[in-house]
Short mmCIF file of C-alpha atoms in Angstrom, two decimals:
data_model
loop_
_atom_site.label_atom_id
_atom_site.label_comp_id
_atom_site.label_asym_id
_atom_site.label_seq_id
_atom_site.Cartn_x
_atom_site.Cartn_y
_atom_site.Cartn_z
CA UNK A 84 0.12 -0.22 -0.04
CA UNK A 85 1.54 3.13 -1.22
CA UNK A 86 0.25 5.33 1.62
CA UNK A 87 1.84 8.69 3.04
CA UNK A 88 3.23 9.15 6.19
CA UNK A 89 0.75 8.41 9.26
CA UNK A 90 -0.24 6.54 12.26
CA UNK A 91 0.02 2.75 11.62
CA UNK A 92 -3.00 2.22 13.31
CA UNK A 93 -5.23 4.75 11.52
CA UNK A 94 -3.73 3.44 8.26
CA UNK A 95 -4.96 -0.23 9.38
CA UNK A 96 -8.01 1.02 10.23
CA UNK A 97 -8.87 2.57 7.03
CA UNK A 98 -7.94 -0.58 5.15
CA UNK A 99 -4.69 -2.01 3.86
CA UNK A 100 -3.90 -2.23 0.04
CA UNK A 101 -3.56 -5.93 -1.33
CA UNK A 102 -3.43 -7.84 -4.57
CA UNK A 103 -3.47 -11.20 -5.62
CA UNK A 104 -1.97 -13.57 -8.29
CA UNK A 105 -4.94 -15.40 -10.18
CA UNK A 106 -5.19 -17.60 -13.41
CA UNK A 107 -6.06 -16.14 -16.40
CA UNK A 108 -9.70 -15.85 -16.86
CA UNK A 109 -10.44 -15.93 -13.12
CA UNK A 110 -10.00 -12.51 -12.33
CA UNK A 111 -13.65 -11.54 -12.26
CA UNK A 112 -14.28 -14.54 -10.04
CA UNK A 113 -11.91 -13.10 -7.64
CA UNK A 114 -12.96 -9.57 -7.69
CA UNK A 115 -16.57 -10.97 -6.94
CA UNK A 116 -15.03 -12.94 -4.11
CA UNK A 117 -12.93 -10.30 -2.43
CA UNK A 118 -16.42 -8.01 -2.46
CA UNK A 119 -18.27 -10.38 -0.86
CA UNK A 120 -15.90 -12.23 1.38
CA UNK A 121 -13.74 -9.39 2.53
CA UNK A 122 -16.00 -6.61 2.14
CA UNK A 123 -13.28 -5.00 0.02
CA UNK A 124 -13.12 -1.81 -1.74
CA UNK A 125 -11.29 -0.03 -4.52
CA UNK A 126 -11.23 -3.17 -6.58
CA UNK A 127 -9.44 -3.52 -10.01
CA UNK A 128 -7.42 -5.97 -11.95
CA UNK A 129 -4.89 -6.08 -14.58
CA UNK A 130 -4.10 -9.25 -16.48
CA UNK A 131 -3.34 -12.03 -13.78
CA UNK A 132 -3.56 -9.74 -10.87
CA UNK A 133 -6.23 -8.26 -8.72
CA UNK A 134 -6.11 -5.28 -6.41
CA UNK A 135 -7.96 -4.49 -3.39
CA UNK A 136 -8.46 -2.58 0.10
CA UNK A 137 -9.72 -4.49 2.93
CA UNK A 138 -9.56 -4.20 6.84
CA UNK A 139 -9.83 -7.93 7.00
CA UNK A 140 -7.31 -10.10 9.26
CA UNK A 141 -5.21 -12.96 8.03
CA UNK A 142 -7.86 -15.57 9.14
CA UNK A 143 -10.48 -13.98 6.75
CA UNK A 144 -7.87 -13.44 3.90
CA UNK A 145 -6.86 -17.05 4.23
CA UNK A 146 -10.26 -18.07 2.83
CA UNK A 147 -9.99 -16.79 -0.28
CA UNK A 148 -10.89 -19.42 -2.88
CA UNK A 149 -10.32 -17.98 -6.41
CA UNK A 150 -6.71 -16.58 -5.76
CA UNK A 151 -3.22 -18.14 -6.15
CA UNK A 152 -1.04 -16.11 -3.88
CA UNK A 153 -1.66 -13.02 -1.73
CA UNK A 154 0.45 -9.94 -1.48
CA UNK A 155 0.54 -6.53 0.56
CA UNK A 156 1.01 -4.03 -2.09
CA UNK A 157 3.79 -1.49 -1.69
CA UNK A 158 4.01 0.08 -5.34
CA UNK A 159 2.12 -0.22 -8.70
CA UNK A 160 3.11 2.03 -11.51
CA UNK A 161 3.12 2.01 -15.30
CA UNK A 162 5.82 0.11 -17.12
CA UNK A 163 9.54 1.31 -17.90
CA UNK A 164 9.76 2.85 -21.10
CA UNK A 165 12.52 0.23 -22.37
CA UNK A 166 13.08 1.16 -25.79
CA UNK A 167 13.71 5.14 -24.85
CA UNK A 168 16.30 4.41 -22.20
CA UNK A 169 20.10 3.12 -22.19
CA UNK A 170 20.74 0.01 -19.58
CA UNK A 171 22.50 2.47 -17.36
CA UNK A 172 19.24 4.80 -17.23
CA UNK A 173 16.87 1.71 -16.90
CA UNK A 174 19.33 0.70 -13.94
CA UNK A 175 18.77 3.91 -12.15
CA UNK A 176 15.00 3.90 -13.10
CA UNK A 177 14.90 0.24 -11.03
CA UNK A 178 16.63 1.73 -8.11
CA UNK A 179 13.80 4.60 -8.16
CA UNK A 180 11.35 1.98 -7.35
CA UNK A 181 13.11 2.07 -3.38
CA UNK A 182 14.76 5.48 -3.31
CA UNK A 183 11.86 7.56 -4.62
CA UNK A 184 9.62 6.78 -1.80
CA UNK A 185 10.75 4.88 1.24
CA UNK A 186 8.12 6.01 3.20
CA UNK A 187 5.71 3.94 1.52
CA UNK A 188 7.87 0.75 2.01
CA UNK A 189 8.14 1.42 5.87
CA UNK A 190 4.37 2.38 5.94
CA UNK A 191 3.75 -1.50 4.28
CA UNK A 192 6.50 -2.78 6.58
CA UNK A 193 4.60 -1.83 9.62
CA UNK A 194 1.19 -3.01 8.25
CA UNK A 195 2.61 -6.47 7.68
CA UNK A 196 4.12 -6.48 10.98
CA UNK A 197 1.01 -5.63 12.46
CA UNK A 198 -0.85 -8.43 10.64
CA UNK A 199 1.52 -11.07 11.57
CA UNK A 200 1.31 -9.92 15.59
CA UNK A 201 -2.30 -9.71 15.67
CA UNK A 202 -2.44 -13.25 14.04
CA UNK A 203 0.25 -14.41 16.57
CA UNK A 204 -1.99 -13.28 19.18
CA UNK A 205 -4.97 -15.01 17.96
CA UNK A 206 -3.03 -18.30 17.68
CA UNK A 207 -1.71 -18.10 20.95
CA UNK A 208 -4.93 -17.66 22.65
CA UNK A 209 -6.57 -20.53 20.46
CA UNK A 210 -3.71 -22.78 21.58
CA UNK A 211 -4.44 -21.78 25.25
CA UNK A 212 -8.13 -22.73 24.73
CA UNK A 213 -6.88 -25.95 23.41
CA UNK A 214 -4.27 -26.95 26.22
CA UNK A 215 -6.26 -25.99 29.31
CA UNK A 216 -3.73 -25.85 32.72
CA UNK A 217 -3.78 -28.80 34.07
CA UNK A 218 -5.84 -29.15 37.55
CA UNK A 219 -3.33 -29.47 40.37
CA UNK A 220 -3.85 -31.02 43.70
CA UNK A 221 -2.30 -29.65 46.92
CA UNK A 222 -2.75 -27.14 49.92
CA UNK A 223 -2.04 -24.24 47.96
CA UNK A 224 -3.21 -25.09 44.36
CA UNK A 225 -6.36 -22.95 43.08
CA UNK A 226 -8.68 -24.50 40.90
CA UNK A 227 -10.34 -22.53 38.33
CA UNK A 228 -14.12 -22.79 38.24
CA UNK A 229 -16.32 -24.81 40.72
CA UNK A 230 -14.54 -25.78 43.59
CA UNK A 231 -14.58 -29.70 43.67
CA UNK A 232 -16.35 -31.08 46.82
CA UNK A 233 -14.40 -32.80 49.46
CA UNK A 234 -15.72 -36.33 48.63
CA UNK A 235 -14.62 -35.85 45.14
CA UNK A 236 -11.02 -34.52 46.03
CA UNK A 237 -10.71 -37.46 48.48
CA UNK A 238 -11.61 -39.93 45.65
CA UNK A 239 -9.32 -38.01 43.33
CA UNK A 240 -6.33 -38.37 45.92
CA UNK A 241 -6.81 -41.93 46.54
CA UNK A 242 -6.86 -42.62 42.68
CA UNK A 243 -4.06 -40.45 42.48
CA UNK A 244 -1.95 -42.41 44.98
CA UNK A 245 -2.96 -45.77 43.56
CA UNK A 246 -1.79 -44.67 40.08
CA UNK A 247 1.22 -42.83 40.89
CA UNK A 248 4.03 -45.48 39.96
CA UNK A 249 2.65 -46.23 36.81
CA UNK A 250 1.95 -42.38 35.86
CA UNK A 251 5.87 -41.88 37.04
CA UNK A 252 6.89 -44.84 34.23
CA UNK A 253 4.60 -43.49 31.73
CA UNK A 254 6.10 -40.35 32.01
CA UNK A 255 9.66 -41.14 31.81
CA UNK A 256 8.42 -43.15 28.54
CA UNK A 257 6.49 -40.21 27.07
CA UNK A 258 8.52 -37.28 28.32
CA UNK A 259 10.57 -37.21 25.35
CA UNK A 260 8.24 -37.22 22.84
CA UNK A 261 5.89 -34.69 24.74
CA UNK A 262 8.76 -32.20 24.78
CA UNK A 263 9.25 -32.70 21.17
CA UNK A 264 5.96 -31.74 20.61
CA UNK A 265 5.31 -29.12 22.56
CA UNK A 266 8.81 -27.64 21.41
CA UNK A 267 7.23 -28.21 17.43
CA UNK A 268 4.12 -26.36 18.19
CA UNK A 269 5.79 -23.46 20.11
CA UNK A 270 8.37 -23.14 17.22
CA UNK A 271 5.49 -23.04 14.69
CA UNK A 272 3.90 -20.30 16.78
CA UNK A 273 6.72 -17.96 17.73
CA UNK A 274 8.05 -18.65 13.79
CA UNK A 275 5.75 -15.70 12.49
CA UNK A 276 5.76 -13.71 15.69
CA UNK A 277 9.45 -13.38 15.62
CA UNK A 278 9.04 -11.97 12.26
CA UNK A 279 7.15 -9.02 13.71
CA UNK A 280 9.14 -8.44 16.52
CA UNK A 281 12.09 -8.30 14.49
CA UNK A 282 10.63 -5.46 12.45
CA UNK A 283 11.00 -3.26 15.38
CA UNK A 284 14.79 -2.87 14.62
CA UNK A 285 14.42 -2.04 10.93
CA UNK A 286 18.14 -2.91 10.92
CA UNK A 287 17.96 -6.13 11.89
CA UNK A 288 15.46 -7.12 9.30
CA UNK A 289 16.49 -9.77 6.88
CA UNK A 290 15.15 -10.03 3.25
CA UNK A 291 15.45 -11.52 -0.33
CA UNK A 292 14.24 -10.80 -3.37
CA UNK A 293 12.04 -12.71 -6.02
CA UNK A 294 11.86 -11.18 -9.26
CA UNK A 295 9.71 -11.99 -12.33
CA UNK A 296 10.61 -10.19 -15.71
CA UNK A 297 8.71 -10.61 -19.18
CA UNK A 298 8.33 -8.71 -22.46
CA UNK A 299 10.81 -5.82 -23.48
CA UNK A 300 12.80 -5.52 -20.08
CA UNK A 301 13.44 -9.13 -20.02
CA UNK A 302 15.59 -8.91 -23.09
CA UNK A 303 17.86 -6.51 -21.19
CA UNK A 304 17.79 -7.76 -17.68
CA UNK A 305 17.38 -11.16 -16.32
CA UNK A 306 15.29 -11.56 -13.25
CA UNK A 307 18.61 -12.31 -10.92
CA UNK A 308 20.01 -9.11 -12.16
CA UNK A 309 17.04 -7.05 -11.23
CA UNK A 310 16.90 -8.82 -7.81
CA UNK A 311 20.21 -7.80 -7.55
CA UNK A 312 19.97 -3.93 -7.88
CA UNK A 313 17.00 -4.10 -5.80
CA UNK A 314 18.62 -5.95 -3.20
CA UNK A 315 21.52 -3.58 -3.23
CA UNK A 316 19.08 -0.54 -3.06
CA UNK A 317 17.20 -2.02 -0.19
CA UNK A 318 20.23 -2.59 1.99
CA UNK A 319 21.52 0.85 1.42
CA UNK A 320 18.35 2.68 1.89
CA UNK A 321 17.36 0.71 5.05
CA UNK A 322 20.13 -1.17 6.35
CA UNK A 323 18.74 -4.55 5.56
CA UNK A 324 20.62 -7.71 5.68
CA UNK A 325 20.33 -10.11 2.60
CA UNK A 326 19.17 -13.80 3.47
CA UNK A 327 18.32 -16.16 0.49
CA UNK A 328 17.54 -19.34 2.78
CA UNK A 329 15.49 -18.08 5.82
CA UNK A 330 14.87 -14.44 5.46
CA UNK A 331 12.44 -12.54 7.73
CA UNK A 332 10.86 -10.81 4.75
CA UNK A 333 10.39 -11.37 1.13
CA UNK A 334 10.03 -8.79 -1.55
CA UNK A 335 8.28 -9.76 -4.96
CA UNK A 336 8.65 -7.66 -8.01
CA UNK A 337 6.95 -7.84 -11.26
CA UNK A 338 8.13 -6.14 -14.15
CA UNK A 339 6.30 -6.06 -17.59
CA UNK A 340 5.31 -4.21 -20.62
CA UNK A 341 1.76 -3.23 -18.76
CA UNK A 342 3.03 -2.70 -15.16
CA UNK A 343 5.68 -2.85 -12.47
CA UNK A 344 4.30 -4.24 -9.23
CA UNK A 345 6.33 -4.64 -5.93
CA UNK A 346 4.75 -6.56 -2.88
CA UNK A 347 5.24 -8.60 0.04
CA UNK A 348 4.10 -12.28 0.27
CA UNK A 349 1.56 -12.54 2.94
CA UNK A 350 1.79 -16.19 3.72
CA UNK A 351 4.40 -18.68 2.67
CA UNK A 352 2.07 -21.20 1.13
CA UNK A 353 0.13 -20.17 -1.81
CA UNK A 354 -3.52 -20.01 -1.18
CA UNK A 355 -4.48 -22.50 -3.86
CA UNK A 356 -2.30 -25.24 -2.28
CA UNK A 357 -5.57 -26.10 -0.35
CA UNK A 358 -4.37 -28.20 2.77
CA UNK A 359 -7.23 -30.66 2.54
CA UNK A 360 -6.13 -31.89 -1.03
CA UNK A 361 -3.92 -34.83 -0.50
CA UNK A 362 -4.28 -36.00 -4.24
CA UNK A 363 -4.16 -33.18 -6.66
CA UNK A 364 -6.07 -33.06 -9.84
CA UNK A 365 -7.91 -30.10 -11.31
CA UNK A 366 -6.51 -26.81 -9.83
CA UNK A 367 -8.46 -25.98 -6.97
CA UNK A 368 -8.84 -22.38 -8.05
CA UNK A 369 -10.60 -23.68 -11.33
CA UNK A 370 -12.53 -26.30 -9.27
CA UNK A 371 -13.88 -23.61 -6.88
CA UNK A 372 -14.71 -21.23 -9.73
CA UNK A 373 -16.79 -23.65 -11.76
CA UNK A 374 -18.93 -24.57 -8.35
CA UNK A 375 -19.34 -21.08 -7.69
CA UNK A 376 -21.56 -20.46 -11.11
CA UNK A 377 -23.30 -23.71 -10.60
CA UNK A 378 -26.09 -21.95 -8.35
CA UNK A 379 -25.68 -24.50 -5.67
CA UNK A 380 -28.54 -23.98 -2.95
CA UNK A 381 -28.84 -26.14 0.20
CA UNK A 382 -30.89 -29.07 0.08
CA UNK A 383 -30.02 -29.57 -3.57
CA UNK A 384 -28.48 -32.74 -5.48
CA UNK A 385 -25.09 -32.23 -7.27
CA UNK A 386 -23.72 -34.94 -9.47
CA UNK A 387 -20.07 -34.78 -11.07
CA UNK A 388 -20.42 -37.79 -13.38
CA UNK A 389 -16.62 -37.82 -14.00
CA UNK A 390 -15.28 -36.65 -10.65
CA UNK A 391 -11.56 -37.95 -10.93
CA UNK A 392 -10.10 -37.12 -7.75
CA UNK A 393 -13.30 -35.12 -6.55
CA UNK A 394 -11.65 -31.76 -6.61
CA UNK A 395 -14.77 -29.85 -7.84
CA UNK A 396 -16.91 -32.00 -5.29
CA UNK A 397 -14.27 -30.95 -2.36
CA UNK A 398 -14.39 -27.14 -3.20
CA UNK A 399 -18.29 -27.06 -3.48
CA UNK A 400 -18.73 -29.27 -0.32
CA UNK A 401 -16.42 -26.84 1.77
CA UNK A 402 -18.33 -23.79 0.45
CA UNK A 403 -21.87 -25.43 0.43
CA UNK A 404 -21.97 -28.09 3.11
CA UNK A 405 -25.76 -28.40 3.14
CA UNK A 406 -25.86 -30.27 -0.06
CA UNK A 407 -26.22 -34.06 -1.24
CA UNK A 408 -22.82 -34.42 -3.32
CA UNK A 409 -22.36 -37.75 -5.58
CA UNK A 410 -19.20 -38.33 -7.65
CA UNK A 411 -18.91 -40.79 -10.13
CA UNK A 412 -16.12 -42.22 -12.37
CA UNK A 413 -14.97 -45.40 -14.22
CA UNK A 414 -11.53 -45.50 -13.16
CA UNK A 415 -10.36 -47.11 -9.69
CA UNK A 416 -7.40 -45.48 -9.41
CA UNK A 417 -9.05 -42.03 -9.53
CA UNK A 418 -12.01 -43.11 -6.98
CA UNK A 419 -9.14 -44.26 -4.53
CA UNK A 420 -7.47 -40.98 -4.88
CA UNK A 421 -10.99 -39.30 -4.24
CA UNK A 422 -11.57 -41.48 -1.40
CA UNK A 423 -8.14 -40.35 0.39
CA UNK A 424 -9.18 -36.61 -0.39
CA UNK A 425 -12.49 -36.89 1.27
CA UNK A 426 -10.94 -38.63 4.35
CA UNK A 427 -8.38 -35.84 4.48
CA UNK A 428 -10.99 -33.00 4.10
CA UNK A 429 -13.13 -34.87 6.38
CA UNK A 430 -16.03 -35.02 4.18
CA UNK A 431 -16.70 -38.89 3.72
CA UNK A 432 -20.14 -38.53 4.99
CA UNK A 433 -20.88 -35.45 2.60
CA UNK A 434 -20.03 -36.62 -0.52
CA UNK A 435 -20.64 -40.09 -2.11
CA UNK A 436 -18.70 -42.02 -4.61
CA UNK A 437 -19.93 -44.55 -7.39
CA UNK A 438 -18.00 -46.62 -9.76
CA UNK A 439 -19.99 -46.48 -12.71
CA UNK A 440 -20.05 -44.81 -16.23
CA UNK A 441 -21.80 -41.70 -16.92
CA UNK A 442 -24.08 -43.62 -19.31
CA UNK A 443 -25.03 -45.93 -16.20
CA UNK A 444 -25.63 -43.92 -13.62
CA UNK A 445 -27.89 -45.45 -10.90
CA UNK A 446 -29.98 -42.34 -10.54
CA UNK A 447 -33.80 -41.98 -11.00
CA UNK A 448 -34.92 -39.20 -13.31
CA UNK A 449 -35.60 -35.64 -11.76
CA UNK A 450 -33.40 -36.53 -8.94
CA UNK A 451 -30.22 -34.20 -10.04
CA UNK A 452 -30.59 -30.26 -9.53
CA UNK A 453 -26.61 -29.60 -10.89
CA UNK A 454 -24.54 -31.45 -13.02
CA UNK A 455 -20.93 -30.31 -12.84
CA UNK A 456 -17.80 -31.61 -14.16
CA UNK A 457 -14.41 -31.40 -15.60
CA UNK A 458 -14.89 -33.24 -18.89
CA UNK A 459 -11.88 -35.16 -19.62
CA UNK A 460 -10.37 -34.17 -23.31
CA UNK A 461 -8.08 -37.54 -23.92
CA UNK A 462 -4.79 -35.66 -23.12
CA UNK A 463 -3.80 -36.53 -19.80
CA UNK A 464 -5.89 -39.61 -19.76
CA UNK A 465 -6.85 -41.97 -22.35
CA UNK A 466 -10.16 -42.12 -23.56
CA UNK A 467 -12.00 -45.49 -24.53
CA UNK A 468 -14.23 -43.35 -27.01
CA UNK A 469 -14.12 -40.49 -28.88
CA UNK A 470 -14.63 -37.42 -26.99
CA UNK A 471 -17.57 -36.29 -29.09
CA UNK A 472 -19.42 -39.50 -28.25
CA UNK A 473 -18.80 -38.95 -24.74
CA UNK A 474 -20.18 -35.64 -24.91
CA UNK A 475 -23.40 -36.68 -26.87
CA UNK A 476 -24.10 -39.49 -24.01
CA UNK A 477 -23.56 -36.95 -21.47
CA UNK A 478 -26.03 -34.66 -23.23
CA UNK A 479 -28.51 -37.27 -23.70
CA UNK A 480 -28.63 -37.87 -20.01
CA UNK A 481 -28.64 -34.47 -18.93
CA UNK A 482 -31.39 -33.60 -21.34
CA UNK A 483 -33.21 -36.52 -20.59
CA UNK A 484 -33.68 -35.30 -16.74
CA UNK A 485 -34.17 -31.90 -17.85
CA UNK A 486 -36.79 -33.18 -19.99
CA UNK A 487 -38.54 -34.90 -17.28
CA UNK A 488 -38.19 -31.78 -14.97
CA UNK A 489 -39.89 -29.81 -17.45
CA UNK A 490 -42.68 -32.25 -18.04
CA UNK A 491 -43.27 -32.71 -14.21
CA UNK A 492 -43.56 -28.73 -14.27
CA UNK A 493 -46.10 -28.62 -17.25
CA UNK A 494 -48.33 -31.23 -15.13
#
């Protein structure tokens, strides 16, 4: 967000400026989604990117389904006029991305830090709720909540004494594994929080630059050269230290014939990499977009007659849970992958899988409300029949259901 000087809290209240990378053709889907899900304003797009302003926290931002990656915006400007300047002049123009407006960089760093700190505090609270303090029995110990009755305390004390030796043995055996688990959880929690704390001391901040060049500028500079130019400028301007392996901060730059964009990745893992999809098939963002235009409503019957790994149904069930979903496929291996995905996503009770051909579906007429599928074209998977005949059979089945629906309406 290329904001001017001001109070970071006030800027945060007004909303931070973000952008997402998005698959070509999915820009309208993401624009609608950020407006609906994040109540975003100032929504605009260029090819492959959507820009918006929102006050949403990281938990809400993680819910975006049609985006690839999410970034805090530092700069967005017109492309460099490559043909009219020399390589030395272009070198200086790239450096000006940092040197002309250092305050905007510090503003965005402050917002990034606040986002991480807020998220770390929420995670800390959730961990405390998930792992309440153990109740200790003794003279000086206090018990939160209602006090235990005297009889209950005596009974617990007796049980404790009887099982003391067994607990000591189990503790000795389990101590190492529990310690490792607790250390792992603590490290995971502190990782992002440490990044935020480090930003209080700007000179201690470590960074790396990820650069992408396309168009005319790619013929003059490689991505590595641009990254080196920007890296040197950042070190001189802010005193940051380069760290290619484990930096506190990553700077993303994309220079093309259409625009120049600079931002900070908000999450390490792309939004499109769903944690609940174990076996990948159709791109998750595309699957979600297909489901979003299918007018799925609560109580409807949704069918994917060629479900593959079940990605479309997974995305639909996550977004619209109160629906009956059925996926069918003739491939055993595809259905096994779909079953693994359903199990990983906790949706085995929401989606039914059938091993059957699209023309032999054991479904009564007028039973299906929505048919949605990523039809195979024979490139990745071999087809037993010509694609035209498969489409004709699918159309015939769909028409048959539609025809019965129309007849029932007339009656």
